[in-house]
Every structure is written in structure tokens, then in C-alpha cells.
Coordinates of N, CA and C in Angstrom, one line a residue:
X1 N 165.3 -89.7 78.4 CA 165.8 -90.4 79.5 C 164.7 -91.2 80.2
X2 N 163.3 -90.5 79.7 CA 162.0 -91.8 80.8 C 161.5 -91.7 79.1
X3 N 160.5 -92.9 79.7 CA 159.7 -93.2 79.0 C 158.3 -93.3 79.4
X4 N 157.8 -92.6 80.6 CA 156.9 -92.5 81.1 C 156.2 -91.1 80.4
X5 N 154.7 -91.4 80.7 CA 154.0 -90.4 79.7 C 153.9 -89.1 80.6
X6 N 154.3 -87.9 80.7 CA 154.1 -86.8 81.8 C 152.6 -86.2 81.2
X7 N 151.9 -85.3 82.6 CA 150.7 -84.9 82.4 C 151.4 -83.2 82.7
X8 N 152.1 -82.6 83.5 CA 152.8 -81.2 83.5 C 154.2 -81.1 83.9
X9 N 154.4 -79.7 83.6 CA 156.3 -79.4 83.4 C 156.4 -79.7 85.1
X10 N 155.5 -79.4 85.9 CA 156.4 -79.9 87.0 C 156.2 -81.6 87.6
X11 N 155.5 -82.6 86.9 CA 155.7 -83.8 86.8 C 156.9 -84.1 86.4
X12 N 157.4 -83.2 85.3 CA 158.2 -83.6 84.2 C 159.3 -83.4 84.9
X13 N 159.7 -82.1 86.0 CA 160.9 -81.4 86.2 C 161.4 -82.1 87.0
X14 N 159.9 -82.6 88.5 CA 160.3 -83.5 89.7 C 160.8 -84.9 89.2
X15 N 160.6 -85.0 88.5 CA 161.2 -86.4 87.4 C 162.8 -86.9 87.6
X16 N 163.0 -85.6 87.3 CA 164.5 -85.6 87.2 C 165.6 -84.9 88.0
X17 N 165.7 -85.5 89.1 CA 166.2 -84.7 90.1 C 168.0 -84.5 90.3
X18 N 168.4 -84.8 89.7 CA 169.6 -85.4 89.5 C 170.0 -83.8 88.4
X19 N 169.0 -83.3 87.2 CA 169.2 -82.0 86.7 C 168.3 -80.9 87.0
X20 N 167.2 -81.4 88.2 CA 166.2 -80.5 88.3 C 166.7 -79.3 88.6
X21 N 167.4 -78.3 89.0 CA 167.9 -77.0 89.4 C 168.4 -76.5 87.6
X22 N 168.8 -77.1 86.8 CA 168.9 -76.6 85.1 C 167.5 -76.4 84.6
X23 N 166.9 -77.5 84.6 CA 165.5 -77.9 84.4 C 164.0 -76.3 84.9
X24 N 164.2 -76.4 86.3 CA 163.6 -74.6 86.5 C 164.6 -73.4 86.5
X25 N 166.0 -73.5 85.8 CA 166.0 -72.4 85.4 C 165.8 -72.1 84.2
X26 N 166.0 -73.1 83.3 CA 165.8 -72.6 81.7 C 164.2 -72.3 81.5
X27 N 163.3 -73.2 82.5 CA 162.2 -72.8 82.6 C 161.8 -71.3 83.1
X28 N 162.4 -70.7 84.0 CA 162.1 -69.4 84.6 C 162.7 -68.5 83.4
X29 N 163.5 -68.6 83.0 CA 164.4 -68.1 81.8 C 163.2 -67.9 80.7
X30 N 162.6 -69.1 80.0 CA 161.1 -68.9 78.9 C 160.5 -68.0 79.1
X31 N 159.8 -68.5 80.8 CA 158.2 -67.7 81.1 C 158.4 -66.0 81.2
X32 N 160.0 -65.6 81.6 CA 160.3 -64.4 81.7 C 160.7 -63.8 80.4
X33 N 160.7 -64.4 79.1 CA 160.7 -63.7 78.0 C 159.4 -64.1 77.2
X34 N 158.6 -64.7 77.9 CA 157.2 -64.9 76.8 C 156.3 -65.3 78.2
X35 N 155.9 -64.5 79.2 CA 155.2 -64.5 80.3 C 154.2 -64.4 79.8
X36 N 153.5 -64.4 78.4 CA 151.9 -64.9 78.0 C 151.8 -65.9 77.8
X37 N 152.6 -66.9 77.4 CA 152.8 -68.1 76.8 C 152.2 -69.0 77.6
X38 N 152.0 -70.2 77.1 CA 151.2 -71.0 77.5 C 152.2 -72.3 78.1
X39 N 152.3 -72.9 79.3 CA 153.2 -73.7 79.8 C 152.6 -75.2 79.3
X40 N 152.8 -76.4 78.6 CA 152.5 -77.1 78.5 C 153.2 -78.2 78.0
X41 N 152.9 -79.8 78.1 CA 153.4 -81.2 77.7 C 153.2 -81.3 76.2
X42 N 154.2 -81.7 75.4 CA 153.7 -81.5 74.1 C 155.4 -82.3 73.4
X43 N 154.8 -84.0 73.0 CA 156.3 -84.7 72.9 C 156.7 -85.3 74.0
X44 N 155.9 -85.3 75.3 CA 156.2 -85.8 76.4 C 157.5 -85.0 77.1
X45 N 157.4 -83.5 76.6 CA 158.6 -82.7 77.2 C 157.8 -81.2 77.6
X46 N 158.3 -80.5 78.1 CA 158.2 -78.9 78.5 C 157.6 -78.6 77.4
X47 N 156.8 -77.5 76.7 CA 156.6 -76.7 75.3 C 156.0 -75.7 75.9
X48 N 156.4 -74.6 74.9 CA 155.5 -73.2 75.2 C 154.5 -72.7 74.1
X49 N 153.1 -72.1 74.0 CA 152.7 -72.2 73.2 C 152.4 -70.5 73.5
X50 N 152.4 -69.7 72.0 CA 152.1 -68.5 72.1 C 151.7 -68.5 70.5
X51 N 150.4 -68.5 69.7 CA 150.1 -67.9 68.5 C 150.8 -69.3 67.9
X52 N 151.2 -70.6 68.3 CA 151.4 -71.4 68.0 C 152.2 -72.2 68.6
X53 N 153.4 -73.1 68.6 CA 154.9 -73.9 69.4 C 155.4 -72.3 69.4
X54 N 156.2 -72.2 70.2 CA 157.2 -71.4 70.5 C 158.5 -72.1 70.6
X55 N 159.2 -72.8 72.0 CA 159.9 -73.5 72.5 C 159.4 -74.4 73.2
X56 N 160.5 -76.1 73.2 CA 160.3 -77.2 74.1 C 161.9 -77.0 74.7
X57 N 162.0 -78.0 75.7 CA 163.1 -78.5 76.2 C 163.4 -79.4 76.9
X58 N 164.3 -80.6 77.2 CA 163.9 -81.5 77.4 C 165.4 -82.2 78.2
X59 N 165.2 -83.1 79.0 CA 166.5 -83.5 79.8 C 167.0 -84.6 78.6
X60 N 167.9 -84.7 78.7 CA 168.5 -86.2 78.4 C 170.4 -86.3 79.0
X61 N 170.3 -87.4 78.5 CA 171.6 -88.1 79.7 C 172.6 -87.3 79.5
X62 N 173.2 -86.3 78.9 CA 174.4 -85.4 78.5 C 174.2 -84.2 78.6
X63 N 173.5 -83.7 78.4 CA 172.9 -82.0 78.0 C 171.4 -81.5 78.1
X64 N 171.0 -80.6 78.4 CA 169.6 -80.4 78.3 C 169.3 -79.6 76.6
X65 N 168.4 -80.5 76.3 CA 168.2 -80.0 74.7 C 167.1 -79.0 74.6
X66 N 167.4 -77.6 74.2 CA 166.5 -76.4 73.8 C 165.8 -76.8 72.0
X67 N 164.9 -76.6 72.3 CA 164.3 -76.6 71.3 C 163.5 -76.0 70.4
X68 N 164.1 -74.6 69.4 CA 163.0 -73.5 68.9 C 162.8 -73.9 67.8
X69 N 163.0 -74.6 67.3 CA 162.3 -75.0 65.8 C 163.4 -74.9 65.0
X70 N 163.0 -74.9 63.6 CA 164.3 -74.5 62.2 C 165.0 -73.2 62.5
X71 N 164.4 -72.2 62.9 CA 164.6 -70.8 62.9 C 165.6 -70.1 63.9
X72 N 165.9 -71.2 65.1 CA 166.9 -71.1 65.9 C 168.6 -70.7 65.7
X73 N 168.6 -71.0 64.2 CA 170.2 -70.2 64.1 C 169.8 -69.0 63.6
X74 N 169.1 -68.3 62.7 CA 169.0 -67.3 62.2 C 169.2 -65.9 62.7
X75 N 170.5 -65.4 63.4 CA 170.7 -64.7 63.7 C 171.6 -64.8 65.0
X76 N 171.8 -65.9 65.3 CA 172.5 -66.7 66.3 C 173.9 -67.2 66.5
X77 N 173.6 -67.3 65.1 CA 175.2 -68.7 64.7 C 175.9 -68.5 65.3
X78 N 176.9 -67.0 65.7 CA 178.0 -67.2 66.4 C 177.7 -67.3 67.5
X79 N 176.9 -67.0 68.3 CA 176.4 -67.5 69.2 C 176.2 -68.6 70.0
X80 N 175.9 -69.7 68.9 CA 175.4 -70.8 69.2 C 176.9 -71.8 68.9
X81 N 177.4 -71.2 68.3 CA 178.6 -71.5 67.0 C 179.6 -72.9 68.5
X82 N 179.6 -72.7 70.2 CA 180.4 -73.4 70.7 C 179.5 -74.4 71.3
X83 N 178.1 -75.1 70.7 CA 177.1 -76.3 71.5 C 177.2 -76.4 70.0
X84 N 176.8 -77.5 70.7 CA 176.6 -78.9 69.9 C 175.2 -78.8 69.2
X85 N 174.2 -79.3 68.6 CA 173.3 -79.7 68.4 C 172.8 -80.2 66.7
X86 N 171.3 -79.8 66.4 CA 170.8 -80.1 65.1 C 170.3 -79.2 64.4
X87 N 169.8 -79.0 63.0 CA 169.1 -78.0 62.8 C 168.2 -77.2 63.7
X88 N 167.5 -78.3 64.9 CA 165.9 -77.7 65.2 C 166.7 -77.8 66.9
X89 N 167.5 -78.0 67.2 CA 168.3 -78.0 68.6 C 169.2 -77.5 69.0
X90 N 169.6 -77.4 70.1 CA 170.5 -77.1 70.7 C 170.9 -77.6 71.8
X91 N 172.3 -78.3 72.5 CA 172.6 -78.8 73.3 C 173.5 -77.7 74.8
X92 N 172.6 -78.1 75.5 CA 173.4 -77.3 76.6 C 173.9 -78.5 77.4
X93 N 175.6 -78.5 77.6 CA 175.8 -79.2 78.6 C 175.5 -78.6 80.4
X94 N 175.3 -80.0 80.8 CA 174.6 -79.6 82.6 C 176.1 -79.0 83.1
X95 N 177.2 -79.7 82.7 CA 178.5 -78.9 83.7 C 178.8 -77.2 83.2
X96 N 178.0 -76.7 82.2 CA 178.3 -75.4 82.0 C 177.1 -74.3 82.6
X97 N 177.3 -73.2 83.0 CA 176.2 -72.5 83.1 C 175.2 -72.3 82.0
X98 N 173.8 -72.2 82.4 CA 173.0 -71.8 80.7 C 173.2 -70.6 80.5
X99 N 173.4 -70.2 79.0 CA 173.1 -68.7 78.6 C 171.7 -68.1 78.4
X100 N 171.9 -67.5 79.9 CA 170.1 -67.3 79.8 C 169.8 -66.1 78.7
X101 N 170.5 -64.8 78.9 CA 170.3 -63.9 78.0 C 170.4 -64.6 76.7
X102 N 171.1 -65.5 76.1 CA 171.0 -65.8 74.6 C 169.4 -66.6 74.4
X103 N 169.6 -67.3 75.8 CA 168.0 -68.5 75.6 C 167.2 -67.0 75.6
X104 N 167.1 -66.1 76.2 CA 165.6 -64.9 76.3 C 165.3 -64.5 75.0
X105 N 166.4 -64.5 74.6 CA 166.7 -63.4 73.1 C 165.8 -64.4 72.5
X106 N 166.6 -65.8 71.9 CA 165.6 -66.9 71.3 C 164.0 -66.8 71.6
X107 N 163.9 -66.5 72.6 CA 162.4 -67.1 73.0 C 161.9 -65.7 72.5
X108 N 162.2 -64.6 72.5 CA 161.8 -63.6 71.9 C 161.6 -63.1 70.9
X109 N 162.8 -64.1 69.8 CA 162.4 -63.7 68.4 C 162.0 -65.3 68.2
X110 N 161.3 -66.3 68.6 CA 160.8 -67.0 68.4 C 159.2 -66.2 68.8
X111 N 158.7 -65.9 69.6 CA 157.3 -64.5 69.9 C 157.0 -64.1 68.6
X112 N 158.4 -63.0 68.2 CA 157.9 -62.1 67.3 C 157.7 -62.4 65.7
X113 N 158.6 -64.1 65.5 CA 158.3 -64.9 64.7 C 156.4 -65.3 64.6
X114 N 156.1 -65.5 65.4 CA 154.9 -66.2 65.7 C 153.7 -65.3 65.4
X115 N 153.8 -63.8 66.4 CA 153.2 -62.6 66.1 C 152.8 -62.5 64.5
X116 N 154.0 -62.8 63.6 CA 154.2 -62.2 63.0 C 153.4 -63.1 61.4
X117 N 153.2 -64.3 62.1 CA 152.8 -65.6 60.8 C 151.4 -65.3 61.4
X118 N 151.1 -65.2 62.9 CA 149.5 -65.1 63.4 C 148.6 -64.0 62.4
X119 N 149.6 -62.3 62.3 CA 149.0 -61.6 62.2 C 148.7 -61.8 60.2
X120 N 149.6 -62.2 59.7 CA 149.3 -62.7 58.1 C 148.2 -63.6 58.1
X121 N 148.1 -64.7 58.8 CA 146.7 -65.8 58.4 C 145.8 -64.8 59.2
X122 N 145.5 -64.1 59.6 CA 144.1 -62.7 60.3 C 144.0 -62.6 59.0
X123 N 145.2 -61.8 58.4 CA 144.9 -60.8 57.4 C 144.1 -61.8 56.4
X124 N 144.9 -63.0 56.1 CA 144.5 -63.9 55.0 C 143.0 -64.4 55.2
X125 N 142.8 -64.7 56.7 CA 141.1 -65.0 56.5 C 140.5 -63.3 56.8
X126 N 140.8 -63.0 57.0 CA 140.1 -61.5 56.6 C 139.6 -61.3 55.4
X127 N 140.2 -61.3 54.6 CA 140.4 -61.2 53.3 C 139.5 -62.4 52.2
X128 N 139.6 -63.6 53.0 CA 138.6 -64.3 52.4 C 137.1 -64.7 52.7
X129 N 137.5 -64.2 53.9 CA 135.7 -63.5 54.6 C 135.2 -62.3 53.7
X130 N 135.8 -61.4 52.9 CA 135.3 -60.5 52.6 C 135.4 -60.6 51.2
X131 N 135.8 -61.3 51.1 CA 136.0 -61.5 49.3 C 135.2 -62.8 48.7

């Protein structure tokens, strides 16, 4: 929707006032299922970083688009089965409420996704530190 370069999420949020009330709740929605995560600009949108990307999200003129990576249907589908989106998205329209419990869940097993590739590359340079 801009094309302006943002420096933080609340540059980014005061931006857009017209959805800003969607905008901090999907945000309070993230930090309260990954409250270690790191808040930052990344794409010129919202991103969370924990052990790597976690989630972005981002306004645009129809829907606000969630963004967990490829891994976002896996275990979702029916879930997700009545938005719209792409492999790596998801479209929330502004006239519906968000599903925050489905967004927490996401951001959650997007965490334990992360946890989980962090603690294999330890093990792997572990392993080639000692070998």
C-alpha cells in the first residue's frame, strides 16, 4: 500500500490509520505467543525473529496478509481452508474479526519449528568442532 521505506512496526502501524486497530492486534496477538521474539522491519513490513524469521505481516488495500513461511498449512488446512491466500500467506479480510487463537497457535508452531532447526545446526557444529 506505501512505498515508503519504514525504520519500526510502530512507524509502520501509525502509517496506516485507516486499519491501524487490526494492525496492533495481530501484533499483540505475535508478541503474546512468542514474547522472546524479536520485533522488527524486514521487507519493509512487521517481522518477528526468534532462532531465525518466524512471522511478518503486512497491510494491503483488501486484507491484512499473515505471513509464516511454507509451513503455514501444515496442520492448519481446515482451518485456514475459508481465507484466501498463497502457499507462504494468508489473507485476513479487515471486515472480519482476526482469529487470534489460530494466529497464536501459528506463531507457536512456527517457535517450535525454529527451536527445533536451531537445536540440529548446535548439534551439527558441535559435531564438527569436535570431529
Amino acid at each position: 500500500m506505501q512505498s515508503r521505506k519504514f525504520q519500526t512496526v510502530d512507524e509502520y502501524i501509525s502509517s496506516f490509520p485507516e486499519v491501524r486497530e487490526k494492525l496492533e492486534e495481530i501484533r499483540a496477538i505475535i508478541k503474546e505467543a512468542a514474547p522472546k521474539a524479536e520485533e522488527l522491519i524486514s521487507y519493509n513490513m512487521p517481522g518477528y525473529k526468534l532462532n531465525g524469521m518466524l512471522v511478518f505481516f503486512a497491510a494491503n488495500k483488501a486484507h491484512l496478509g499473515f505471513y509464516p513461511g511454507t509451513s503455514k498449512v501444515e496442520g492448519f488446512e481446515k482451518e485456514l481452508a475459508k481465507y484466501n491466500g498463497t502457499k507462504a500467506s494468508i489473507h485476513f479480510p479487515y471486515d472480519e474479526p482476526l482469529p487470534a487463537k489460530l494466529i497464536g497457535r501459528i506463531v507457536k508452531h512456527r517457535v517450535k519449528e525454529n527451536d527445533a532447526l536451531a537445536k540440529i545446526k548446535g548439534e551439527k557444529k558441535k559435531a564438527k568442532a569436535s570431529g
